[in-house]
Amino acid sequence: MAGISEEAVYRLFGIPMMKKIVRNTFIACLIPTLIWALGHTLYPIYPVISRPIELTIVGLIFSLIFLRHGYITVMFSHVSSTAF
């Protein structure tokens, strides 16, 4: 399942690593989220800009869930959101 590995890379490791570098929680969440969102833009959706914006919002929500409730919760959220 891609959701498990994506959450481990972009939230579990990405956010704490970025927090050490930038020392700002929002920016530390935004940078891995943008990378994650841009990695999902290869789907043919028009207009093209709508997919990265949509996924950036979803990624920031996942980041908030991670910060408040932890890795397991955000992993289940991600996996269950892509299961249907």
XYZ file of C-alpha atoms in Angstrom:
84
model
C 0.000 0.000 0.000
C 1.440 3.310 -1.095
C -0.234 5.251 1.717
C 1.858 3.499 4.363
C 5.193 4.284 2.736
C 4.176 7.791 1.659
C 3.139 8.741 5.172
C 6.377 7.314 6.565
C 8.512 9.282 4.098
C 6.634 12.584 3.916
C 5.181 12.894 7.430
C 7.031 10.598 9.851
C 10.501 11.519 8.565
C 9.902 14.561 6.351
C 8.210 16.865 8.832
C 10.661 16.355 11.737
C 13.656 16.720 9.392
C 12.277 19.928 7.894
C 11.418 21.237 11.364
C 15.100 20.964 12.320
C 16.083 22.931 9.220
C 13.443 25.683 9.070
C 12.251 25.792 12.711
C 8.732 26.691 11.598
C 6.003 24.072 11.882
C 3.877 25.323 8.977
C 6.829 25.522 6.556
C 8.070 22.148 7.827
C 4.677 20.697 6.874
C 4.324 22.624 3.620
C 7.593 21.547 1.951
C 7.063 17.743 2.206
C 3.404 18.275 1.309
C 4.298 20.140 -1.892
C 6.768 17.412 -2.865
C 4.101 14.768 -2.164
C 1.460 16.700 -4.133
C 3.723 17.269 -7.139
C 4.525 13.547 -7.167
C 0.842 12.851 -7.801
C 0.318 15.321 -10.663
C 0.880 12.873 -13.495
C -2.800 11.973 -13.630
C -4.606 13.466 -16.649
C -6.893 15.993 -14.956
C -7.879 19.303 -16.507
C -7.180 22.027 -15.667
C -3.728 20.744 -14.779
C -3.232 23.156 -11.855
C -6.267 21.794 -9.987
C -4.600 18.509 -8.949
C -1.576 20.034 -7.128
C -3.823 22.541 -5.339
C -6.243 19.808 -4.289
C -3.460 17.542 -3.052
C -1.655 20.342 -1.233
C -4.810 20.976 0.781
C -5.249 17.254 1.479
C -1.559 16.949 2.377
C -1.779 19.824 4.850
C -4.792 18.146 6.446
C -2.793 14.901 6.702
C 0.075 16.897 8.238
C -2.258 18.357 10.844
C -3.581 14.882 11.644
C 0.010 13.655 11.977
C 0.976 16.484 14.327
C -2.097 16.083 16.527
C -2.670 12.320 16.502
C 0.499 10.628 15.229
C 1.694 8.403 12.431
C -0.713 5.482 12.852
C -3.770 7.733 12.620
C -2.573 9.583 9.528
C -1.515 6.300 7.919
C -5.008 4.853 8.394
C -6.535 8.111 7.154
C -4.447 8.029 3.976
C -5.008 4.338 3.283
C -8.752 4.560 3.914
C -9.110 7.676 1.746
C -7.544 5.920 -1.239
C -9.264 2.571 -0.674
C -12.570 3.626 -2.208
